[in-house]
Every structure is written in C-alpha cells, then in structure tokens.
C-alpha cells in the first residue's frame, strides 16, 4: 500500500510515523527513498504493481540460481549456514511434534530441505511456478504457488522464514500481521536482509538486484518492527564470508579476470564448504559485513 493510498505525506515513516524524514537516495527514474532515525529506509513514491518483483526479479534469480546451483551450490551453502544458526538457537525450546516450518518466497527450497533433514515438517510458498517446481523436484518438499498474504493454510508454524524477502513486501505492516497469524505462540520468525548498519544505503539501493526494493531496516529497525507485531527479538547477527581464503586470497585470484571466470573462482568457496560440511559464513563487522540474520519469538 502506497503513502498516497494511506493519505500520508510521502516523507512519513511507515514504521514510527515520523514526518519530514530526510531523503537518502533518488533513482534516475524518480523513485525516492528516505531514511528514518527509527531504522527504516522506505520508498516514498511508486506503486506496488511497479515494485513487487514478480517477473523481473524472478528471472534474475533464476539465472543466478541456475549458475550457483549447477556449479558449487552457493544458495544451498547459505541455507545450510542459516538453518544451523537457527536450530542452534531453538535447541531446548518447546516445539510441535514434529516441528513445522514455513518458508515465504522459498525459491529452490534449500532452507526447507535442511530442516526436513532435521526431522521438521516443511511447507514452502512462492509466487513463481518454476521455483516451486524446482523445489518439489530437487528436494521433495511441498510448495504452494501463491502470494502468502492471500493464503489460508489452516495451521500455524513453529518457524516462519523470510530469506531476502522483507525488502520486497508491498505492505510491510499487513505482511507482518499475516506472519503473526501464521506463527504459533512461542514460535519464531527468521529474517535475512541486507545489513545497512554496515553498508552504504545508496550503494545497496543502486545494485541491480535491489531495483525493486521497497524498504530496508537497521538491526534496531528490525527489532522495532518485530516488537510492534507481537515478536520479541531472540538473536541478531551481521555476517559475511569469514575464512581468510575467501576474504583475502580468493578476491586476489579473481582480480582482473573475465567475469565468468571470476564467478567460477568465487564458487570454489561454496563447493568446498558443501563438500567438507563447513559453514563459511561467520559473524562479521564493518566493511566485511553485508547481510544480517534476525530471529524473533512470538510473545
């Protein structure tokens, strides 16, 4: 829902209601982003139809996902890291038998596959039929092709996952209300997104994959957003590739090489991590951190 549809001035923060929020980035096409002191970066103009990345982003992810899945499986190594992190923080918690997980915008379903191996009952939701079919075929998981806000699933979940989905939700408050309904009391929501505490906001927004983004949050903003919708923060961590080979040596090997070869070399880290069962993602700060993972429990 746009500011105009809510009858709000364009520079009003959707999270805290602050007005006259300063401009932080403007695209050549005219879209304006504002950054509020509460920790939210938001798109002030434009319509949901233009900015919900149904076709354009799905096609970009499909090309990227095919490359990485076929040659070393970067996406799966990321999912392995995230699910290890989540499961370690859910250890000892009271869960359903078996525990149930929902992944919103599940794409290839790698995160759900990791949970399935751990004995969870899993369900994915993705608006893209080709993603859903790939997840069913590759991992044998159930995936519904739809927008999750409109789905009546008839059950609630111990864990709801939004991996790199939060920036593209067209009505963040309505989506969080739906997440609250889908999460059982004591259950958790897991979110990954760009870490704008340690990244330049203009640089993040100018990246081609982020052209459809509607909002980003600092870690303080994520905490405020979750608390406003009935969740209590459990853990939050900035992360990046950590091993010296991946952060220092590999970039030097890639330097000056054609793009395709550079990608192939970068892919070595994920192939090695998968083959050896390693988690190559570790807590990071400053310039090394570019993502944040956040876990909150429904109170």
PDB file of C-alpha atoms in Angstrom:
ATOM      1  CA  UNK A   1       0.000   0.000   0.000  1.00  0.00           C
ATOM      2  CA  UNK A   2       1.426   3.381  -1.006  1.00  0.00           C
ATOM      3  CA  UNK A   3       1.660   6.519   1.089  1.00  0.00           C
ATOM      4  CA  UNK A   4      -0.916   8.090  -1.222  1.00  0.00           C
ATOM      5  CA  UNK A   5      -3.376   5.238  -0.571  1.00  0.00           C
ATOM      6  CA  UNK A   6      -2.864   5.755   3.179  1.00  0.00           C
ATOM      7  CA  UNK A   7      -3.283   9.552   2.792  1.00  0.00           C
ATOM      8  CA  UNK A   8       0.179  10.086   4.300  1.00  0.00           C
ATOM      9  CA  UNK A   9       2.788  12.622   3.183  1.00  0.00           C
ATOM     10  CA  UNK A  10       5.454  10.927   1.094  1.00  0.00           C
ATOM     11  CA  UNK A  11       8.185  11.583   3.660  1.00  0.00           C
ATOM     12  CA  UNK A  12       6.286   9.966   6.582  1.00  0.00           C
ATOM     13  CA  UNK A  13       7.890   6.836   8.053  1.00  0.00           C
ATOM     14  CA  UNK A  14       5.551   3.802   7.846  1.00  0.00           C
ATOM     15  CA  UNK A  15       7.170   2.274  10.956  1.00  0.00           C
ATOM     16  CA  UNK A  16       7.191   5.068  13.543  1.00  0.00           C
ATOM     17  CA  UNK A  17       5.063   7.761  11.864  1.00  0.00           C
ATOM     18  CA  UNK A  18       7.791  10.412  11.900  1.00  0.00           C
ATOM     19  CA  UNK A  19       7.320  13.194   9.336  1.00  0.00           C
ATOM     20  CA  UNK A  20       9.810  15.129   7.211  1.00  0.00           C
ATOM     21  CA  UNK A  21      12.131  12.128   7.052  1.00  0.00           C
ATOM     22  CA  UNK A  22      15.264  13.105   5.087  1.00  0.00           C
ATOM     23  CA  UNK A  23      15.877  11.846   1.568  1.00  0.00           C
ATOM     24  CA  UNK A  24      18.763   9.347   1.288  1.00  0.00           C
ATOM     25  CA  UNK A  25      18.594   8.149  -2.332  1.00  0.00           C
ATOM     26  CA  UNK A  26      16.795   9.019  -5.569  1.00  0.00           C
ATOM     27  CA  UNK A  27      16.841   6.949  -8.744  1.00  0.00           C
ATOM     28  CA  UNK A  28      17.058   8.460 -12.200  1.00  0.00           C
ATOM     29  CA  UNK A  29      13.532   7.138 -12.794  1.00  0.00           C
ATOM     30  CA  UNK A  30      12.272   9.291  -9.913  1.00  0.00           C
ATOM     31  CA  UNK A  31      11.776   6.821  -7.039  1.00  0.00           C
ATOM     32  CA  UNK A  32      12.757   8.446  -3.749  1.00  0.00           C
ATOM     33  CA  UNK A  33      13.961   6.634  -0.623  1.00  0.00           C
ATOM     34  CA  UNK A  34      14.039   8.173   2.843  1.00  0.00           C
ATOM     35  CA  UNK A  35      15.971   7.003   5.907  1.00  0.00           C
ATOM     36  CA  UNK A  36      14.323   7.457   9.299  1.00  0.00           C
ATOM     37  CA  UNK A  37      16.040   7.612  12.667  1.00  0.00           C
ATOM     38  CA  UNK A  38      13.957   4.619  13.825  1.00  0.00           C
ATOM     39  CA  UNK A  39      15.976   2.384  11.497  1.00  0.00           C
ATOM     40  CA  UNK A  40      13.766   2.127   8.397  1.00  0.00           C
ATOM     41  CA  UNK A  41      14.695   3.051   4.825  1.00  0.00           C
ATOM     42  CA  UNK A  42      11.500   3.291   2.774  1.00  0.00           C
ATOM     43  CA  UNK A  43      10.284   4.023  -0.733  1.00  0.00           C
ATOM     44  CA  UNK A  44       8.181   7.179  -0.614  1.00  0.00           C
ATOM     45  CA  UNK A  45       6.597   7.036  -4.072  1.00  0.00           C
ATOM     46  CA  UNK A  46       5.696   4.446  -6.693  1.00  0.00           C
ATOM     47  CA  UNK A  47       3.036   1.770  -6.789  1.00  0.00           C
ATOM     48  CA  UNK A  48       3.048  -1.856  -5.607  1.00  0.00           C
ATOM     49  CA  UNK A  49       2.451  -3.039  -9.163  1.00  0.00           C
ATOM     50  CA  UNK A  50       5.694  -1.415 -10.287  1.00  0.00           C
ATOM     51  CA  UNK A  51       7.788  -2.564  -7.381  1.00  0.00           C
ATOM     52  CA  UNK A  52       6.668  -6.073  -6.490  1.00  0.00           C
ATOM     53  CA  UNK A  53       9.345  -8.109  -8.325  1.00  0.00           C
ATOM     54  CA  UNK A  54       7.142 -10.877  -9.685  1.00  0.00           C
ATOM     55  CA  UNK A  55       8.672 -11.254 -13.132  1.00  0.00           C
ATOM     56  CA  UNK A  56      11.861  -9.220 -13.377  1.00  0.00           C
ATOM     57  CA  UNK A  57      13.417 -10.329 -10.088  1.00  0.00           C
ATOM     58  CA  UNK A  58      12.337 -13.930 -10.539  1.00  0.00           C
ATOM     59  CA  UNK A  59      14.094 -14.065 -13.892  1.00  0.00           C
ATOM     60  CA  UNK A  60      17.290 -12.578 -12.436  1.00  0.00           C
ATOM     61  CA  UNK A  61      17.200 -15.037  -9.538  1.00  0.00           C
ATOM     62  CA  UNK A  62      16.522 -17.910 -11.911  1.00  0.00           C
ATOM     63  CA  UNK A  63      19.656 -17.126 -13.933  1.00  0.00           C
ATOM     64  CA  UNK A  64      21.763 -16.559 -10.835  1.00  0.00           C
ATOM     65  CA  UNK A  65      20.330 -19.600  -9.074  1.00  0.00           C
ATOM     66  CA  UNK A  66      20.982 -21.893 -12.033  1.00  0.00           C
ATOM     67  CA  UNK A  67      24.619 -20.816 -12.189  1.00  0.00           C
ATOM     68  CA  UNK A  68      25.285 -21.251  -8.491  1.00  0.00           C
ATOM     69  CA  UNK A  69      23.221 -24.412  -8.029  1.00  0.00           C
ATOM     70  CA  UNK A  70      24.875 -26.079 -11.001  1.00  0.00           C
ATOM     71  CA  UNK A  71      28.446 -25.096 -10.113  1.00  0.00           C
ATOM     72  CA  UNK A  72      29.003 -25.393  -6.401  1.00  0.00           C
ATOM     73  CA  UNK A  73      25.606 -24.517  -4.961  1.00  0.00           C
ATOM     74  CA  UNK A  74      26.135 -21.144  -3.336  1.00  0.00           C
ATOM     75  CA  UNK A  75      22.480 -20.823  -2.389  1.00  0.00           C
ATOM     76  CA  UNK A  76      22.498 -24.127  -0.566  1.00  0.00           C
ATOM     77  CA  UNK A  77      25.665 -23.271   1.369  1.00  0.00           C
ATOM     78  CA  UNK A  78      23.954 -20.068   2.539  1.00  0.00           C
ATOM     79  CA  UNK A  79      20.835 -22.030   3.539  1.00  0.00           C
ATOM     80  CA  UNK A  80      22.937 -24.559   5.460  1.00  0.00           C
ATOM     81  CA  UNK A  81      24.608 -21.758   7.385  1.00  0.00           C
ATOM     82  CA  UNK A  82      21.317 -20.048   8.220  1.00  0.00           C
ATOM     83  CA  UNK A  83      19.500 -23.179   9.332  1.00  0.00           C
ATOM     84  CA  UNK A  84      22.406 -24.298  11.547  1.00  0.00           C
ATOM     85  CA  UNK A  85      22.304 -20.869  13.147  1.00  0.00           C
ATOM     86  CA  UNK A  86      18.528 -21.041  13.685  1.00  0.00           C
ATOM     87  CA  UNK A  87      18.456 -24.626  15.001  1.00  0.00           C
ATOM     88  CA  UNK A  88      21.213 -23.886  17.496  1.00  0.00           C
ATOM     89  CA  UNK A  89      19.041 -21.109  18.946  1.00  0.00           C
ATOM     90  CA  UNK A  90      15.875 -23.217  19.005  1.00  0.00           C
ATOM     91  CA  UNK A  91      17.579 -26.060  20.882  1.00  0.00           C
ATOM     92  CA  UNK A  92      15.724 -26.739  24.126  1.00  0.00           C
ATOM     93  CA  UNK A  93      12.623 -24.780  23.034  1.00  0.00           C
ATOM     94  CA  UNK A  94       9.179 -26.333  23.184  1.00  0.00           C
ATOM     95  CA  UNK A  95       8.201 -27.228  19.610  1.00  0.00           C
ATOM     96  CA  UNK A  96       5.408 -29.162  17.919  1.00  0.00           C
ATOM     97  CA  UNK A  97       5.891 -32.885  17.229  1.00  0.00           C
ATOM     98  CA  UNK A  98       7.139 -32.847  14.559  1.00  0.00           C
ATOM     99  CA  UNK A  99       8.024 -29.139  14.392  1.00  0.00           C
ATOM    100  CA  UNK A 100       6.559 -27.241  11.444  1.00  0.00           C
ATOM    101  CA  UNK A 101       8.275 -24.639   9.257  1.00  0.00           C
ATOM    102  CA  UNK A 102       7.025 -22.294   6.521  1.00  0.00           C
ATOM    103  CA  UNK A 103       9.346 -20.507   4.077  1.00  0.00           C
ATOM    104  CA  UNK A 104       7.868 -17.419   2.406  1.00  0.00           C
ATOM    105  CA  UNK A 105       9.432 -16.828  -1.006  1.00  0.00           C
ATOM    106  CA  UNK A 106      11.183 -20.181  -0.693  1.00  0.00           C
ATOM    107  CA  UNK A 107      12.708 -20.198  -4.242  1.00  0.00           C
ATOM    108  CA  UNK A 108      14.586 -23.515  -4.571  1.00  0.00           C
ATOM    109  CA  UNK A 109      13.701 -24.619  -1.044  1.00  0.00           C
ATOM    110  CA  UNK A 110      17.248 -25.170   0.220  1.00  0.00           C
ATOM    111  CA  UNK A 111      16.438 -23.848   3.702  1.00  0.00           C
ATOM    112  CA  UNK A 112      13.421 -26.141   3.999  1.00  0.00           C
ATOM    113  CA  UNK A 113      15.494 -29.103   2.824  1.00  0.00           C
ATOM    114  CA  UNK A 114      17.942 -28.542   5.691  1.00  0.00           C
ATOM    115  CA  UNK A 115      15.044 -28.522   8.159  1.00  0.00           C
ATOM    116  CA  UNK A 116      13.472 -31.569   6.532  1.00  0.00           C
ATOM    117  CA  UNK A 117      16.718 -33.495   7.116  1.00  0.00           C
ATOM    118  CA  UNK A 118      16.487 -32.468  10.782  1.00  0.00           C
ATOM    119  CA  UNK A 119      13.009 -34.015  11.086  1.00  0.00           C
ATOM    120  CA  UNK A 120      10.832 -30.954  10.512  1.00  0.00           C
ATOM    121  CA  UNK A 121       7.596 -30.926   8.528  1.00  0.00           C
ATOM    122  CA  UNK A 122       8.048 -28.190   5.945  1.00  0.00           C
ATOM    123  CA  UNK A 123       5.980 -26.091   3.553  1.00  0.00           C
ATOM    124  CA  UNK A 124       7.125 -23.508   1.013  1.00  0.00           C
ATOM    125  CA  UNK A 125       5.265 -20.627  -0.619  1.00  0.00           C
ATOM    126  CA  UNK A 126       6.489 -18.876  -3.755  1.00  0.00           C
ATOM    127  CA  UNK A 127       4.690 -16.847  -6.405  1.00  0.00           C
ATOM    128  CA  UNK A 128       6.921 -18.279  -9.150  1.00  0.00           C
ATOM    129  CA  UNK A 129       5.776 -21.652 -10.513  1.00  0.00           C
ATOM    130  CA  UNK A 130       9.207 -22.607 -11.873  1.00  0.00           C
ATOM    131  CA  UNK A 131      10.812 -22.091  -8.458  1.00  0.00           C
ATOM    132  CA  UNK A 132       8.090 -24.170  -6.844  1.00  0.00           C
ATOM    133  CA  UNK A 133       8.514 -26.992  -9.352  1.00  0.00           C
ATOM    134  CA  UNK A 134      12.303 -26.999  -8.886  1.00  0.00           C
ATOM    135  CA  UNK A 135      11.922 -27.233  -5.087  1.00  0.00           C
ATOM    136  CA  UNK A 136       9.453 -30.115  -5.396  1.00  0.00           C
ATOM    137  CA  UNK A 137      11.635 -31.990  -7.869  1.00  0.00           C
ATOM    138  CA  UNK A 138      15.005 -31.403  -6.225  1.00  0.00           C
ATOM    139  CA  UNK A 139      14.085 -31.680  -2.556  1.00  0.00           C
ATOM    140  CA  UNK A 140      10.708 -33.428  -2.456  1.00  0.00           C
ATOM    141  CA  UNK A 141       9.053 -30.667  -0.449  1.00  0.00           C
ATOM    142  CA  UNK A 142       5.543 -29.275  -0.701  1.00  0.00           C
ATOM    143  CA  UNK A 143       5.371 -25.793  -2.222  1.00  0.00           C
ATOM    144  CA  UNK A 144       2.260 -23.708  -2.855  1.00  0.00           C
ATOM    145  CA  UNK A 145       2.350 -21.253  -5.757  1.00  0.00           C
ATOM    146  CA  UNK A 146       0.758 -18.071  -4.417  1.00  0.00           C
ATOM    147  CA  UNK A 147       1.343 -14.836  -2.505  1.00  0.00           C
ATOM    148  CA  UNK A 148       1.435 -15.816   1.141  1.00  0.00           C
ATOM    149  CA  UNK A 149      -0.698 -12.860   2.302  1.00  0.00           C
ATOM    150  CA  UNK A 150      -3.707 -14.352   0.492  1.00  0.00           C
ATOM    151  CA  UNK A 151      -3.210 -17.987   1.528  1.00  0.00           C
ATOM    152  CA  UNK A 152      -5.419 -19.722   4.076  1.00  0.00           C
ATOM    153  CA  UNK A 153      -3.132 -22.523   5.248  1.00  0.00           C
ATOM    154  CA  UNK A 154      -5.315 -23.711   8.110  1.00  0.00           C
ATOM    155  CA  UNK A 155      -2.368 -24.171  10.504  1.00  0.00           C
ATOM    156  CA  UNK A 156       0.339 -22.273  12.305  1.00  0.00           C
ATOM    157  CA  UNK A 157       4.080 -22.887  12.398  1.00  0.00           C
ATOM    158  CA  UNK A 158       6.990 -23.158  14.824  1.00  0.00           C
ATOM    159  CA  UNK A 159       9.203 -21.259  12.393  1.00  0.00           C
ATOM    160  CA  UNK A 160       8.410 -18.852   9.550  1.00  0.00           C
ATOM    161  CA  UNK A 161      11.317 -17.937   7.248  1.00  0.00           C
ATOM    162  CA  UNK A 162      11.712 -14.754   5.183  1.00  0.00           C
ATOM    163  CA  UNK A 163      15.108 -15.105   3.498  1.00  0.00           C
ATOM    164  CA  UNK A 164      15.836 -11.959   1.442  1.00  0.00           C
ATOM    165  CA  UNK A 165      12.090 -11.293   1.134  1.00  0.00           C
ATOM    166  CA  UNK A 166      11.465  -8.397   3.535  1.00  0.00           C
ATOM    167  CA  UNK A 167      12.665  -5.595   1.187  1.00  0.00           C
ATOM    168  CA  UNK A 168      10.109  -6.540  -1.487  1.00  0.00           C
ATOM    169  CA  UNK A 169       6.900  -6.759   0.572  1.00  0.00           C
ATOM    170  CA  UNK A 170       4.482  -4.148  -0.731  1.00  0.00           C
ATOM    171  CA  UNK A 171       2.666  -3.537   2.562  1.00  0.00           C
ATOM    172  CA  UNK A 172       5.088  -4.311   5.357  1.00  0.00           C
ATOM    173  CA  UNK A 173       2.577  -3.928   8.187  1.00  0.00           C
ATOM    174  CA  UNK A 174      -0.068  -6.131   6.561  1.00  0.00           C
ATOM    175  CA  UNK A 175       2.571  -8.768   5.825  1.00  0.00           C
ATOM    176  CA  UNK A 176       3.823  -8.746   9.431  1.00  0.00           C
ATOM    177  CA  UNK A 177       0.254  -9.078  10.718  1.00  0.00           C
ATOM    178  CA  UNK A 178      -0.124 -12.146   8.488  1.00  0.00           C
ATOM    179  CA  UNK A 179       3.174 -13.532   9.795  1.00  0.00           C
ATOM    180  CA  UNK A 180       1.904 -13.107  13.343  1.00  0.00           C
ATOM    181  CA  UNK A 181      -1.196 -15.152  12.437  1.00  0.00           C
ATOM    182  CA  UNK A 182       0.916 -17.912  10.861  1.00  0.00           C
ATOM    183  CA  UNK A 183       3.283 -18.252  13.826  1.00  0.00           C
ATOM    184  CA  UNK A 184       2.211 -20.364  16.806  1.00  0.00           C
ATOM    185  CA  UNK A 185       2.586 -18.903  20.328  1.00  0.00           C
ATOM    186  CA  UNK A 186       6.238 -19.320  21.250  1.00  0.00           C
ATOM    187  CA  UNK A 187       7.153 -19.860  17.590  1.00  0.00           C
ATOM    188  CA  UNK A 188       9.762 -17.809  15.750  1.00  0.00           C
ATOM    189  CA  UNK A 189      10.206 -15.761  12.608  1.00  0.00           C
ATOM    190  CA  UNK A 190      13.612 -15.798  10.878  1.00  0.00           C
ATOM    191  CA  UNK A 191      14.608 -12.896   8.605  1.00  0.00           C
ATOM    192  CA  UNK A 192      17.666 -12.284   6.449  1.00  0.00           C
ATOM    193  CA  UNK A 193      18.262  -8.997   4.665  1.00  0.00           C
ATOM    194  CA  UNK A 194      20.993  -6.519   3.751  1.00  0.00           C
ATOM    195  CA  UNK A 195      22.907  -5.120   6.717  1.00  0.00           C
ATOM    196  CA  UNK A 196      22.534  -1.380   6.233  1.00  0.00           C
ATOM    197  CA  UNK A 197      24.197  -0.755   9.595  1.00  0.00           C
ATOM    198  CA  UNK A 198      27.474  -1.633   7.869  1.00  0.00           C
ATOM    199  CA  UNK A 199      26.686  -0.912   4.197  1.00  0.00           C
ATOM    200  CA  UNK A 200      26.245   2.333   2.310  1.00  0.00           C
ATOM    201  CA  UNK A 201      22.484   2.677   1.706  1.00  0.00           C
ATOM    202  CA  UNK A 202      22.877   4.386  -1.681  1.00  0.00           C
ATOM    203  CA  UNK A 203      25.209   1.618  -2.839  1.00  0.00           C
ATOM    204  CA  UNK A 204      22.757  -1.071  -1.714  1.00  0.00           C
ATOM    205  CA  UNK A 205      19.831   0.595  -3.477  1.00  0.00           C
ATOM    206  CA  UNK A 206      21.797   1.154  -6.683  1.00  0.00           C
ATOM    207  CA  UNK A 207      22.628  -2.566  -7.014  1.00  0.00           C
ATOM    208  CA  UNK A 208      20.609  -4.015  -9.969  1.00  0.00           C
ATOM    209  CA  UNK A 209      19.000  -6.812  -7.910  1.00  0.00           C
ATOM    210  CA  UNK A 210      17.625  -4.194  -5.495  1.00  0.00           C
ATOM    211  CA  UNK A 211      15.858  -2.025  -8.046  1.00  0.00           C
ATOM    212  CA  UNK A 212      12.510  -3.380  -6.820  1.00  0.00           C
ATOM    213  CA  UNK A 213      13.200  -2.980  -3.103  1.00  0.00           C
ATOM    214  CA  UNK A 214      10.652  -1.050  -1.065  1.00  0.00           C
ATOM    215  CA  UNK A 215      12.300  -0.982   2.366  1.00  0.00           C
ATOM    216  CA  UNK A 216      15.351  -1.898   4.413  1.00  0.00           C
ATOM    217  CA  UNK A 217      15.951  -1.883   8.153  1.00  0.00           C
ATOM    218  CA  UNK A 218      18.837  -1.411  10.530  1.00  0.00           C
ATOM    219  CA  UNK A 219      19.086  -4.018  13.285  1.00  0.00           C
ATOM    220  CA  UNK A 220      17.334  -1.535  15.598  1.00  0.00           C
ATOM    221  CA  UNK A 221      14.625  -1.121  12.974  1.00  0.00           C
ATOM    222  CA  UNK A 222      14.138  -4.898  12.708  1.00  0.00           C
ATOM    223  CA  UNK A 223      13.747  -5.096  16.481  1.00  0.00           C
ATOM    224  CA  UNK A 224      11.187  -2.260  16.492  1.00  0.00           C
ATOM    225  CA  UNK A 225       9.282  -3.807  13.586  1.00  0.00           C
ATOM    226  CA  UNK A 226       9.084  -7.222  15.243  1.00  0.00           C
ATOM    227  CA  UNK A 227       8.057  -5.822  18.633  1.00  0.00           C
ATOM    228  CA  UNK A 228       5.291  -3.774  17.015  1.00  0.00           C
ATOM    229  CA  UNK A 229       3.785  -7.029  15.698  1.00  0.00           C
ATOM    230  CA  UNK A 230       3.975  -9.253  18.751  1.00  0.00           C
ATOM    231  CA  UNK A 231       7.510 -10.668  18.463  1.00  0.00           C
ATOM    232  CA  UNK A 232      10.417 -10.413  20.875  1.00  0.00           C
ATOM    233  CA  UNK A 233      13.974 -10.386  19.417  1.00  0.00           C
ATOM    234  CA  UNK A 234      15.982 -13.519  20.236  1.00  0.00           C
ATOM    235  CA  UNK A 235      19.198 -13.095  18.245  1.00  0.00           C
ATOM    236  CA  UNK A 236      20.630 -10.816  15.574  1.00  0.00           C
ATOM    237  CA  UNK A 237      23.935 -11.208  13.765  1.00  0.00           C
ATOM    238  CA  UNK A 238      25.783  -9.467  10.962  1.00  0.00           C
ATOM    239  CA  UNK A 239      27.626 -11.972   8.833  1.00  0.00           C
ATOM    240  CA  UNK A 240      29.831 -12.437   5.794  1.00  0.00           C
ATOM    241  CA  UNK A 241      32.265 -14.940   4.341  1.00  0.00           C
ATOM    242  CA  UNK A 242      34.856 -15.230   7.088  1.00  0.00           C
ATOM    243  CA  UNK A 243      37.672 -17.671   6.255  1.00  0.00           C
ATOM    244  CA  UNK A 244      40.888 -15.864   5.187  1.00  0.00           C
ATOM    245  CA  UNK A 245      40.989 -17.844   1.941  1.00  0.00           C
ATOM    246  CA  UNK A 246      37.587 -16.486   0.990  1.00  0.00           C
ATOM    247  CA  UNK A 247      38.052 -12.916   2.201  1.00  0.00           C
ATOM    248  CA  UNK A 248      41.662 -12.229   1.201  1.00  0.00           C
ATOM    249  CA  UNK A 249      43.157 -14.809  -1.157  1.00  0.00           C
ATOM    250  CA  UNK A 250      40.169 -15.552  -3.384  1.00  0.00           C
ATOM    251  CA  UNK A 251      39.471 -11.887  -4.290  1.00  0.00           C
ATOM    252  CA  UNK A 252      43.081 -11.612  -5.460  1.00  0.00           C
ATOM    253  CA  UNK A 253      42.670 -14.691  -7.644  1.00  0.00           C
ATOM    254  CA  UNK A 254      39.545 -13.148  -9.188  1.00  0.00           C
ATOM    255  CA  UNK A 255      41.123  -9.743  -9.767  1.00  0.00           C
ATOM    256  CA  UNK A 256      41.469  -8.784 -13.418  1.00  0.00           C
ATOM    257  CA  UNK A 257      39.861 -11.950 -14.741  1.00  0.00           C
ATOM    258  CA  UNK A 258      36.818 -12.177 -17.026  1.00  0.00           C
ATOM    259  CA  UNK A 259      33.514 -12.050 -15.175  1.00  0.00           C
ATOM    260  CA  UNK A 260      32.573 -15.658 -15.881  1.00  0.00           C
ATOM    261  CA  UNK A 261      35.953 -16.963 -14.679  1.00  0.00           C
ATOM    262  CA  UNK A 262      35.798 -14.747 -11.589  1.00  0.00           C
ATOM    263  CA  UNK A 263      32.395 -16.175 -10.714  1.00  0.00           C
ATOM    264  CA  UNK A 264      33.707 -19.685 -11.182  1.00  0.00           C
ATOM    265  CA  UNK A 265      36.596 -18.999  -8.802  1.00  0.00           C
ATOM    266  CA  UNK A 266      34.256 -17.436  -6.253  1.00  0.00           C
ATOM    267  CA  UNK A 267      32.123 -20.536  -6.488  1.00  0.00           C
ATOM    268  CA  UNK A 268      35.018 -22.645  -5.150  1.00  0.00           C
ATOM    269  CA  UNK A 269      34.259 -21.470  -1.629  1.00  0.00           C
ATOM    270  CA  UNK A 270      30.739 -22.873  -1.750  1.00  0.00           C
ATOM    271  CA  UNK A 271      31.718 -26.138  -3.417  1.00  0.00           C
ATOM    272  CA  UNK A 272      34.420 -26.651  -0.763  1.00  0.00           C
ATOM    273  CA  UNK A 273      32.089 -25.705   2.076  1.00  0.00           C
ATOM    274  CA  UNK A 274      29.419 -28.137   0.886  1.00  0.00           C
ATOM    275  CA  UNK A 275      31.861 -30.988   0.251  1.00  0.00           C
ATOM    276  CA  UNK A 276      33.541 -30.607   3.647  1.00  0.00           C
ATOM    277  CA  UNK A 277      30.394 -29.780   5.602  1.00  0.00           C
ATOM    278  CA  UNK A 278      31.826 -26.388   6.608  1.00  0.00           C
ATOM    279  CA  UNK A 279      29.965 -23.208   7.488  1.00  0.00           C
ATOM    280  CA  UNK A 280      31.877 -20.481   5.635  1.00  0.00           C
ATOM    281  CA  UNK A 281      29.604 -17.715   6.993  1.00  0.00           C
ATOM    282  CA  UNK A 282      30.637 -16.163  10.284  1.00  0.00           C
ATOM    283  CA  UNK A 283      29.850 -13.081  12.366  1.00  0.00           C
ATOM    284  CA  UNK A 284      31.445 -10.013  10.823  1.00  0.00           C
ATOM    285  CA  UNK A 285      31.613  -6.296  11.398  1.00  0.00           C
ATOM    286  CA  UNK A 286      32.436  -3.171   9.446  1.00  0.00           C
ATOM    287  CA  UNK A 287      33.256  -3.490   5.773  1.00  0.00           C
ATOM    288  CA  UNK A 288      33.194  -7.305   5.859  1.00  0.00           C
ATOM    289  CA  UNK A 289      29.523  -7.487   6.896  1.00  0.00           C
ATOM    290  CA  UNK A 290      26.879  -7.234   4.185  1.00  0.00           C
ATOM    291  CA  UNK A 291      23.974  -9.311   5.494  1.00  0.00           C
ATOM    292  CA  UNK A 292      22.096  -9.638   8.760  1.00  0.00           C
ATOM    293  CA  UNK A 293      20.131 -12.598  10.141  1.00  0.00           C
ATOM    294  CA  UNK A 294      17.469 -11.956  12.744  1.00  0.00           C
ATOM    295  CA  UNK A 295      15.381 -14.312  14.884  1.00  0.00           C
ATOM    296  CA  UNK A 296      12.359 -13.221  16.935  1.00  0.00           C
ATOM    297  CA  UNK A 297       9.880 -15.190  19.061  1.00  0.00           C
ATOM    298  CA  UNK A 298       6.128 -14.616  19.185  1.00  0.00           C
ATOM    299  CA  UNK A 299       5.176 -13.455  22.659  1.00  0.00           C
TER     300      UNK A 299
END
